[in-house]
Coordinates of C-alpha atoms and ligand atoms in Angstrom, one line a residue:
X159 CA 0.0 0.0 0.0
X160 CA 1.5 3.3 -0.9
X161 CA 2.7 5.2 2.5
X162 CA 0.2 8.3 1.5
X163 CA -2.9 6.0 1.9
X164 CA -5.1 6.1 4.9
X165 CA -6.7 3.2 6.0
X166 CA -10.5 4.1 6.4
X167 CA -11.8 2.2 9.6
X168 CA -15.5 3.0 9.7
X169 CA -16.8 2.4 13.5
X170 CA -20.1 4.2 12.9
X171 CA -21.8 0.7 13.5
X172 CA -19.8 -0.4 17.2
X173 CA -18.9 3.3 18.7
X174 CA -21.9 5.4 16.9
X175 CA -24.3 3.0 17.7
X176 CA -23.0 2.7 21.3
X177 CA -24.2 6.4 21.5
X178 CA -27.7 7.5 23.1
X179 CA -29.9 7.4 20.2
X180 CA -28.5 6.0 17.4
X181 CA -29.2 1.6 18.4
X182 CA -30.3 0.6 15.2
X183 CA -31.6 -3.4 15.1
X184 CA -30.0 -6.0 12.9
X185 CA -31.8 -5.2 9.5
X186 CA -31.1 -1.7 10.1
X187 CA -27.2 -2.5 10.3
X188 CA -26.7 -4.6 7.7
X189 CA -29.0 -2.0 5.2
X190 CA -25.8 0.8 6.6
X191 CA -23.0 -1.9 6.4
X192 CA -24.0 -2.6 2.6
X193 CA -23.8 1.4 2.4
X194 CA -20.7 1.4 3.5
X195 CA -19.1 -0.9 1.2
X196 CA -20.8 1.2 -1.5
X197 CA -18.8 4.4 0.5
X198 CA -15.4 2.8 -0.1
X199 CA -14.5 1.8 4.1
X200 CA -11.6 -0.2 4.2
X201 CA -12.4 -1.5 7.9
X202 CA -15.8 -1.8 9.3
X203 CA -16.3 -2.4 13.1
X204 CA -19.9 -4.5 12.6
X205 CA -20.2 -4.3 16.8
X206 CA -19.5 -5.2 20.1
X207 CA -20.4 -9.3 19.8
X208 CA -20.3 -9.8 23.4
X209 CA -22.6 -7.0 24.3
X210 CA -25.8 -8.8 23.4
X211 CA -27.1 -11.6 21.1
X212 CA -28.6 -9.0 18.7
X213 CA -25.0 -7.5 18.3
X214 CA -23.1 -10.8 18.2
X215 CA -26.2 -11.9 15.2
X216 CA -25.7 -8.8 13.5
X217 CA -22.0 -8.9 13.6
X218 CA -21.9 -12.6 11.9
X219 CA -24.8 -11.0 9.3
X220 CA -22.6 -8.4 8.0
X221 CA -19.6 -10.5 8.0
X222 CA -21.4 -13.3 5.6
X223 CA -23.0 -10.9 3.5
X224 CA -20.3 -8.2 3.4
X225 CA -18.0 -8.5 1.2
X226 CA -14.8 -5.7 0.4
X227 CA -14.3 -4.2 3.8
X228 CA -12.3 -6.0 6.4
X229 CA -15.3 -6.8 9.0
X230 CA -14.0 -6.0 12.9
X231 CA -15.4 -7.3 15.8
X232 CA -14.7 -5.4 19.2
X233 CA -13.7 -7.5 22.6
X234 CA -12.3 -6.7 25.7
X235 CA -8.7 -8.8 26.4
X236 CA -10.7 -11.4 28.0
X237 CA -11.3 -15.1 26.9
X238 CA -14.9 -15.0 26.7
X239 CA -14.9 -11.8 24.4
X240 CA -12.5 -12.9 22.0
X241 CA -14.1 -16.0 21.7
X242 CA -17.6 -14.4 20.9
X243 CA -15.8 -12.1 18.7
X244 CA -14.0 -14.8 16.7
X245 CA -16.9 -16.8 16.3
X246 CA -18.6 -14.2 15.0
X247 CA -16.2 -12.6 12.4
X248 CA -15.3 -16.0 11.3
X249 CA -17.5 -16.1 8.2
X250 CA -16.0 -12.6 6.8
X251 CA -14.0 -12.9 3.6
X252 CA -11.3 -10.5 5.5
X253 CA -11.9 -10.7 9.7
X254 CA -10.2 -8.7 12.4
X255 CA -10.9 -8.9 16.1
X256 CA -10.5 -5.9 17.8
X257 CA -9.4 -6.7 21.2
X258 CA -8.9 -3.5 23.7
X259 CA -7.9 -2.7 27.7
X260 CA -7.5 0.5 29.4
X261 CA -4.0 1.4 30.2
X262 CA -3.8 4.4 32.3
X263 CA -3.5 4.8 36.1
X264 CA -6.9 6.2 36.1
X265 CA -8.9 3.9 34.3
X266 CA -6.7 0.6 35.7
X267 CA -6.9 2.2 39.9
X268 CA -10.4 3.1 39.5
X269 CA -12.4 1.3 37.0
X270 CA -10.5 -1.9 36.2
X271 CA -9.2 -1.9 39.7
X272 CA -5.6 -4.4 38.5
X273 CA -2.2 -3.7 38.4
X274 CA 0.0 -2.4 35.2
X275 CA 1.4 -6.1 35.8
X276 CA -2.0 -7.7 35.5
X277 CA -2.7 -5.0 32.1
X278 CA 0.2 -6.5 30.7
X279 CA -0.7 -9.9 31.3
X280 CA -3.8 -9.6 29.8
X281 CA -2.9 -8.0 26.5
X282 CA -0.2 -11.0 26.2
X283 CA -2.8 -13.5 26.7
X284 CA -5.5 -12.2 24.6
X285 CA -3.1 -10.8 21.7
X286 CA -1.6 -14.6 21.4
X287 CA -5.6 -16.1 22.0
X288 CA -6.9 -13.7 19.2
X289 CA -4.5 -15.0 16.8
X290 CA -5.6 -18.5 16.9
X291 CA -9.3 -16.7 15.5
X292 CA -7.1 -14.5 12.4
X293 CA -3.7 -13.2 11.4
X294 CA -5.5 -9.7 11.5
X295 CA -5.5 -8.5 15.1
X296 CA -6.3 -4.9 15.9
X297 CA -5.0 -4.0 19.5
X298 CA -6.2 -0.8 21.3
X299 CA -4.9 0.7 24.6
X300 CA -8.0 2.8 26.3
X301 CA -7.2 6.2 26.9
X302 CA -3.7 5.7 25.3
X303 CA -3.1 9.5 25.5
X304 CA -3.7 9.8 29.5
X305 CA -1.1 7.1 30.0
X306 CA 2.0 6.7 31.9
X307 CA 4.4 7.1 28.1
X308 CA 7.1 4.4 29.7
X309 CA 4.2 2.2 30.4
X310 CA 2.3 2.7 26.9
X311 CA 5.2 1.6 24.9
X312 CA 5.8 -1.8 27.1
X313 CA 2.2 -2.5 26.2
X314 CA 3.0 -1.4 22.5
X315 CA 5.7 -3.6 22.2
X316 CA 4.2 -6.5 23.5
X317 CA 1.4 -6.0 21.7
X318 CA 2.9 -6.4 18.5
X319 CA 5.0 -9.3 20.0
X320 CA 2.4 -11.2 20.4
X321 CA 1.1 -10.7 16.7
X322 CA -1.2 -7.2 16.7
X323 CA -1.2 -6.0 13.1
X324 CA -2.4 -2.6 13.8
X325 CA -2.3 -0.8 17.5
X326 CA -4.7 2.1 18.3
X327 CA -4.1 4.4 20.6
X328 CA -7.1 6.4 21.2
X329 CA -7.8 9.8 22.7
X330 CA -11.1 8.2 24.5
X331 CA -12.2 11.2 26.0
X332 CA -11.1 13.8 23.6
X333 CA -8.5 15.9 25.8
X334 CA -5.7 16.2 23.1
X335 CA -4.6 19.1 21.2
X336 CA -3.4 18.3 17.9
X337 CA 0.4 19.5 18.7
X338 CA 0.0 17.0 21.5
X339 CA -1.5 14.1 20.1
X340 CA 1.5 14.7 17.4
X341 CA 4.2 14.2 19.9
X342 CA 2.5 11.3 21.2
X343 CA 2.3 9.8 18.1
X344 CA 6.1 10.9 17.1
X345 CA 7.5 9.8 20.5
X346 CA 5.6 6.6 20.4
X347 CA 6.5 5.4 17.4
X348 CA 10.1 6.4 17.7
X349 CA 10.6 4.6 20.9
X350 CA 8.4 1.4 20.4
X351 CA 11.5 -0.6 18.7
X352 CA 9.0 -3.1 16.9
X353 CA 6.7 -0.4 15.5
X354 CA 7.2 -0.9 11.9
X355 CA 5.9 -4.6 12.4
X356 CA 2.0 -2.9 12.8
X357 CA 0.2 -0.2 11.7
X358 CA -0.8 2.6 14.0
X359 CA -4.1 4.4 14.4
X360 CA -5.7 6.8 15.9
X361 CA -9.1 7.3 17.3
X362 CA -9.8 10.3 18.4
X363 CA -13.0 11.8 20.6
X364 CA -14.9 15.1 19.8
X365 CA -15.5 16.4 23.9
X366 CA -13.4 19.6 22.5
X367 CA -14.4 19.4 19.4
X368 CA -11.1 18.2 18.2
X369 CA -11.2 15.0 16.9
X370 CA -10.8 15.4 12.8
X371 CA -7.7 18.5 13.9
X372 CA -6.6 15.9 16.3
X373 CA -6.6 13.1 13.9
X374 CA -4.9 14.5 10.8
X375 CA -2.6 15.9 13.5
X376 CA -1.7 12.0 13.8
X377 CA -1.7 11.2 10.4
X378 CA 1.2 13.7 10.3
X379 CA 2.9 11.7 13.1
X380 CA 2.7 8.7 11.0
X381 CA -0.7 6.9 12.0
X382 CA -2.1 5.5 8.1
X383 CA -5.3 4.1 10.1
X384 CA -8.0 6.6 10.9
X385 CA -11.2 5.7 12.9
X386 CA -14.2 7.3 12.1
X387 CA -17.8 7.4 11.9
X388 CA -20.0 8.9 9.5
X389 CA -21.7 12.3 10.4
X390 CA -19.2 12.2 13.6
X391 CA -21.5 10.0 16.2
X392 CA -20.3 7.9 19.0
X393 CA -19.9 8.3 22.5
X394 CA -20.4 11.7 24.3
X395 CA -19.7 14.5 21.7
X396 CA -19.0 11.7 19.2
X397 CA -15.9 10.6 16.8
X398 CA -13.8 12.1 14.0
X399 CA -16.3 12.7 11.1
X400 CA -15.5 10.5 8.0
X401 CA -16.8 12.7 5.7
X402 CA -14.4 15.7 7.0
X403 CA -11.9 13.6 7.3
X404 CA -12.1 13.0 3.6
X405 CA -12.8 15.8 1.9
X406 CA -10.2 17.6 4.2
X407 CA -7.3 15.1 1.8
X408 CA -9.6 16.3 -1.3
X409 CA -9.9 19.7 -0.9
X410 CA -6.2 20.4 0.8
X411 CA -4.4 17.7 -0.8
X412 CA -2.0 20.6 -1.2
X413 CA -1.4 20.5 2.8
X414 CA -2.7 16.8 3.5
X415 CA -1.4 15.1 1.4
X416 CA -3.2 11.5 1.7
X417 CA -5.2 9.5 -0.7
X418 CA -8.4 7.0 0.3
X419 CA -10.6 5.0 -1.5
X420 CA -14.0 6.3 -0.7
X421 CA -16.1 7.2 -3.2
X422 CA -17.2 10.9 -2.1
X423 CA -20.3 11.0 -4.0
X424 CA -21.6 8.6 -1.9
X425 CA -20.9 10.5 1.9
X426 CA -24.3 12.5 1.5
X427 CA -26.7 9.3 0.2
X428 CA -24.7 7.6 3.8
X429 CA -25.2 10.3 6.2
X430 CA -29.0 10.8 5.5
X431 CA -29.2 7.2 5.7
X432 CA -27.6 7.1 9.3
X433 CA -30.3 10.0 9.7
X434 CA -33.1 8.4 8.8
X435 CA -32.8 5.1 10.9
X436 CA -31.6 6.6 13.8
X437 CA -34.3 9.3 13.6
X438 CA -31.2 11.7 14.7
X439 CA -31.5 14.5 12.3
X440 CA -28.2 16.0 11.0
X441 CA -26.9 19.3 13.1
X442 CA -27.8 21.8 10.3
X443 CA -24.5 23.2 9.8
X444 CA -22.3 19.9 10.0
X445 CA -19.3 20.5 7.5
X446 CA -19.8 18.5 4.1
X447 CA -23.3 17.1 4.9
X448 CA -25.5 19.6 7.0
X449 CA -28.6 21.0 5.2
X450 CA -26.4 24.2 5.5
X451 CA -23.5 23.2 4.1
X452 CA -24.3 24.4 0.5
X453 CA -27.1 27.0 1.6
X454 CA -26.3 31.1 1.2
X455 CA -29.1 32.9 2.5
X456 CA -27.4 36.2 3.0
X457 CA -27.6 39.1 -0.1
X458 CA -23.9 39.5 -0.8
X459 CA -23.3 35.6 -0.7
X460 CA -26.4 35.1 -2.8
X461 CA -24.8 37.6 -5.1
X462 CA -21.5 36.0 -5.3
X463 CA -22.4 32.5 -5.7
X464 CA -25.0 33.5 -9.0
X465 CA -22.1 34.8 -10.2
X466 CA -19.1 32.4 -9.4
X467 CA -20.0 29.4 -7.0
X468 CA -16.1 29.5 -6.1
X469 CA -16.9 32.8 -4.3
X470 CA -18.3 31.2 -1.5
X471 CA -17.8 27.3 -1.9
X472 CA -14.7 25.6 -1.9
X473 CA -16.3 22.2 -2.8
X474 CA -18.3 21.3 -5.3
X475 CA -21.9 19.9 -3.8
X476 CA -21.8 16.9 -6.2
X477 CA -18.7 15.8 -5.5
X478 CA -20.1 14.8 -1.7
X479 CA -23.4 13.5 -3.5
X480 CA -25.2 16.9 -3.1
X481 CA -27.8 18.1 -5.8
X482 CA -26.8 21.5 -6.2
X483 CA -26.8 24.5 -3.6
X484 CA -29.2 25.9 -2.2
X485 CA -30.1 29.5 -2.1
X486 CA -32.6 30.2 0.8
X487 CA -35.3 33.4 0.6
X488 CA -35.1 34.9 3.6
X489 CA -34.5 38.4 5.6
X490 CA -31.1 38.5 4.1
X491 CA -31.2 37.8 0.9
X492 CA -31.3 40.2 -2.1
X493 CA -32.4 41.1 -5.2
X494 CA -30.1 38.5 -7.5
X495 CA -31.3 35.2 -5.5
X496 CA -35.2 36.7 -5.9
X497 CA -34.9 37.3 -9.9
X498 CA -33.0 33.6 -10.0
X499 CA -35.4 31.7 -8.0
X500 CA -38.6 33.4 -9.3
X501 CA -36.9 32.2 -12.9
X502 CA -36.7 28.7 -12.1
X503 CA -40.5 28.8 -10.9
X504 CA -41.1 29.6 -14.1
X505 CA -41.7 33.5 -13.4
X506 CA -40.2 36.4 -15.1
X507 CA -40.8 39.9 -13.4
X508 CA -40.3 43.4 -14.7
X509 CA -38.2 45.8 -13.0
X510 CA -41.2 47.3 -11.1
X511 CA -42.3 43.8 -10.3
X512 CA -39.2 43.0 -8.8
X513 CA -39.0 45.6 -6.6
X514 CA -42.2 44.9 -5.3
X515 CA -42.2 41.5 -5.2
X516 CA -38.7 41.8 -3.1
X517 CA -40.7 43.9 -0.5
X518 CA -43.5 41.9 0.1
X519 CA -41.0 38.8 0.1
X520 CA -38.7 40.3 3.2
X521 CA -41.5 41.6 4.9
X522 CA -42.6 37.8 5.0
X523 CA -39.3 36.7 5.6
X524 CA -39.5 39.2 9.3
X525 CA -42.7 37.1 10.2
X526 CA -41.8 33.5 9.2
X527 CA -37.8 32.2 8.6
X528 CA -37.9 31.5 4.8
X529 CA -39.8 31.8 2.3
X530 CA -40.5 28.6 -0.3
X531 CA -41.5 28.3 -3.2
X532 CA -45.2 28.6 -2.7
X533 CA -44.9 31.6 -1.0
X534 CA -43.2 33.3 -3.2
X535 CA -45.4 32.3 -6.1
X536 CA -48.8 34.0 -4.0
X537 CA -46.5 36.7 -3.8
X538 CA -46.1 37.3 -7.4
X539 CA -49.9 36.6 -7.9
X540 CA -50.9 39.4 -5.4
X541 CA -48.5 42.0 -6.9
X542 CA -49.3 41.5 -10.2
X543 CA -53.5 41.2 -9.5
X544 CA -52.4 44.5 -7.6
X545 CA -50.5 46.7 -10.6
X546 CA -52.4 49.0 -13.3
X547 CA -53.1 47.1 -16.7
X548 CA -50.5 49.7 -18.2
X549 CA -47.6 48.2 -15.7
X550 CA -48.5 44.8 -16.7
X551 CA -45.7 44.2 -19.4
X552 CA -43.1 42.7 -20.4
X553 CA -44.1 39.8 -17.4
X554 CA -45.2 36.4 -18.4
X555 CA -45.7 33.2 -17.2
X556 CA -44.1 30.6 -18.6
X557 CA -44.7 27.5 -16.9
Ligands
KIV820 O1 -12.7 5.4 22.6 C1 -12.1 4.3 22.8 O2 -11.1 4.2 23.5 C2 -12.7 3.2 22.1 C3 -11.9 1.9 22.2 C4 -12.7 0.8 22.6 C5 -11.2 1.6 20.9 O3 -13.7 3.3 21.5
ZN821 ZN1 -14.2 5.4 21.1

């Protein structure tokens, strides 16, 4: 694989659907899993198998019926859990288990309540165990970037002892800053002496609203696996956003200089899907996929866009699977967007009709937000059943 290519690990199905909100049942999973594939994912966590029957079922659906992406299946380093998660990846054409324990102080004192000795004893054990299921073994230290560094890169270095082909270390509760999470990655990789034997990745959380700044920060560092999910769910404030992600190496290929294989014309069709079976709309003004994202409302950006799109877009909408932009009637728009819209309703005004149609159309804009299509068209209809016969021309309807 060339070294510029990120590895696109899609965990919208194990940590987005672990989010309040976004469960979605079996049928549901595999309909987004066979969306994915269509997206271009390299990786796909299916689940969590041990977590219940209906994600272990789903998990062995997806790995039968998927074919493409490697399918993952996420387990804690215990026997049980790499069992369940073996068993039911084992039908995939490509199967990793992702096996994963918390390695800082914190999380070992006062959740997991064992020793560093017994941490390291577990990712020996269940490394080697995971093994015996496939040769593709993903291995993740929970909140890598709160850990003791001297510590982390023992645990590395066993881990890829013991066979892990790719180590995560994730930022679990989003607390990094993207110099930070750099250095980690840097110092980490230049210490661990086994670390070209795997490939690292990073998974980073959105609590400071860091996670895609945070991951390309790592990517820089030398991480070629990204975890992501689409429209940025997961736990708390979510993951890295695919689709930004992306179209960040797209758009600034000039600064981020990475290729992927997803096919970007498919990232919209995928994050109304997520939408619509979760029921969780999309925040309005979510980068690349928001209803906002290609909407000018204001006069001057109205203007500009007519004009040149580049003005005010630096993407083009179809190249994320966007119709076209959108311009919205409202308080702030002007004159331009009026004429344009009125045109493609089939309307042509006069000068005179313009102006008063543009009146009548903000004033409605103060009372309600925006003003569609049907609105706009009783507007024209009340102007012109107002004017004097003699103002009546050039106007015609044409459709
Ligand atoms: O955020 C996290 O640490 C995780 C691991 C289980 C990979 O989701
Ligand atoms: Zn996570």
């Amino acid at each position: 694989m060339a070294d510029n290519r990120l590895i696109i690990f899609d965990t919208t199905l194990r940590d987005g659907e672990q989010a309040p909100g976004f469960s979605m049942n079996t049928a549901e999973k595999l309909r987004l899993a066979r969306q994915l594939q269509t997206l271009g994912v390299d990786v796909l966590e299916a689940g969590f198998p041990i977590a219940s029957k209906d994600d272990a079922e789903a998990v062995r659906l997806i790995a039968s019926e998927i074919t493409g992406p490697v399918i993952a299946g996420l387990a804690r380093c215990n026997r049980a859990d790499i069992e369940c998660a073996g068993e039911s990846v084992q039908a995939a054409e490509r199967a990793r288990i992702h096996t994963f324990i918390a390695t800082s102080d914190l999380h070992l004192e006062r959740k997991l309540r064992i020793s560093r000795e017994d941490c390291l004893q577990a990712v020996i054990d269940n490394v080697t165990l995971a093994r015996d299921y496939t040769d593709d073994v993903e291995f993740s230290a929970e909140d890598a970037t709160r850990t003791d560094l001297d510590f982390l890169c023992c645990i590395v270095e066993t881990a890829i002892e013991r066979g892990a082909t790719t180590v995560n270390l994730p930022d679990t509760v989003g607390y990094c800053t993207p110099d930070e999470i750099e250095q980690f990655f840097t110092d980490i990789i230049g210490r661990v002496p086994n670390a070209d034997k795997a490939v690292f990745s990073t998974h980073c959380h959105d609590d400071l609203g860091l996670a895609v700044a945070n991951t390309l920060a790592s990517v820089r560092a030398g991480c070629r696996q990204v975890e992501c999910t689409i429209n940025g769910v997961g736990e708390r404030a979510g993951n890295a956003s695919l689709e930004e992600i992306v179209m960040v190496t797209r758009v600034r290929g000039d600064r981020v200089p990475y290729t992927t294989q997803i096919q970007t014309t498919a990232l919209f069709p995928t994050s109304q899907m997520l939408s619509d079976l979760t029921h969780e709309p999309v925040q309005a003004n979510k980068a690349i996929v928001g209803r906002n994202a290609f909407a000018h409302e204001a006069g001057i950006h109205q203007d500009g866009v007519i004009k040149d799109r580049r003005t005010y877009e630096i993407m083009r909408p179809a190249d994320v699977g966007v119709a076209q932009s959108t311009l919205v009637l409202g308080k702030h728009s002007g004159r331009h967007a009026l004429k344009q819209r009125c045109e493609q309703i089939g309307v042509e005004l006069s000068r005179l009709e313009l102006d008063r149609v543009y009146r009548e159309m903000i004033d409605l804009a103060d009372r309600q937000k925006t003003v569609e299509d049907t609105d706009l068209s009783a507007i024209v209809e009340r102007v012109r059943a107002q004017q004097a016969p003699s103002e009546t021309r050039p106007t015609q309807q044409s459709a």
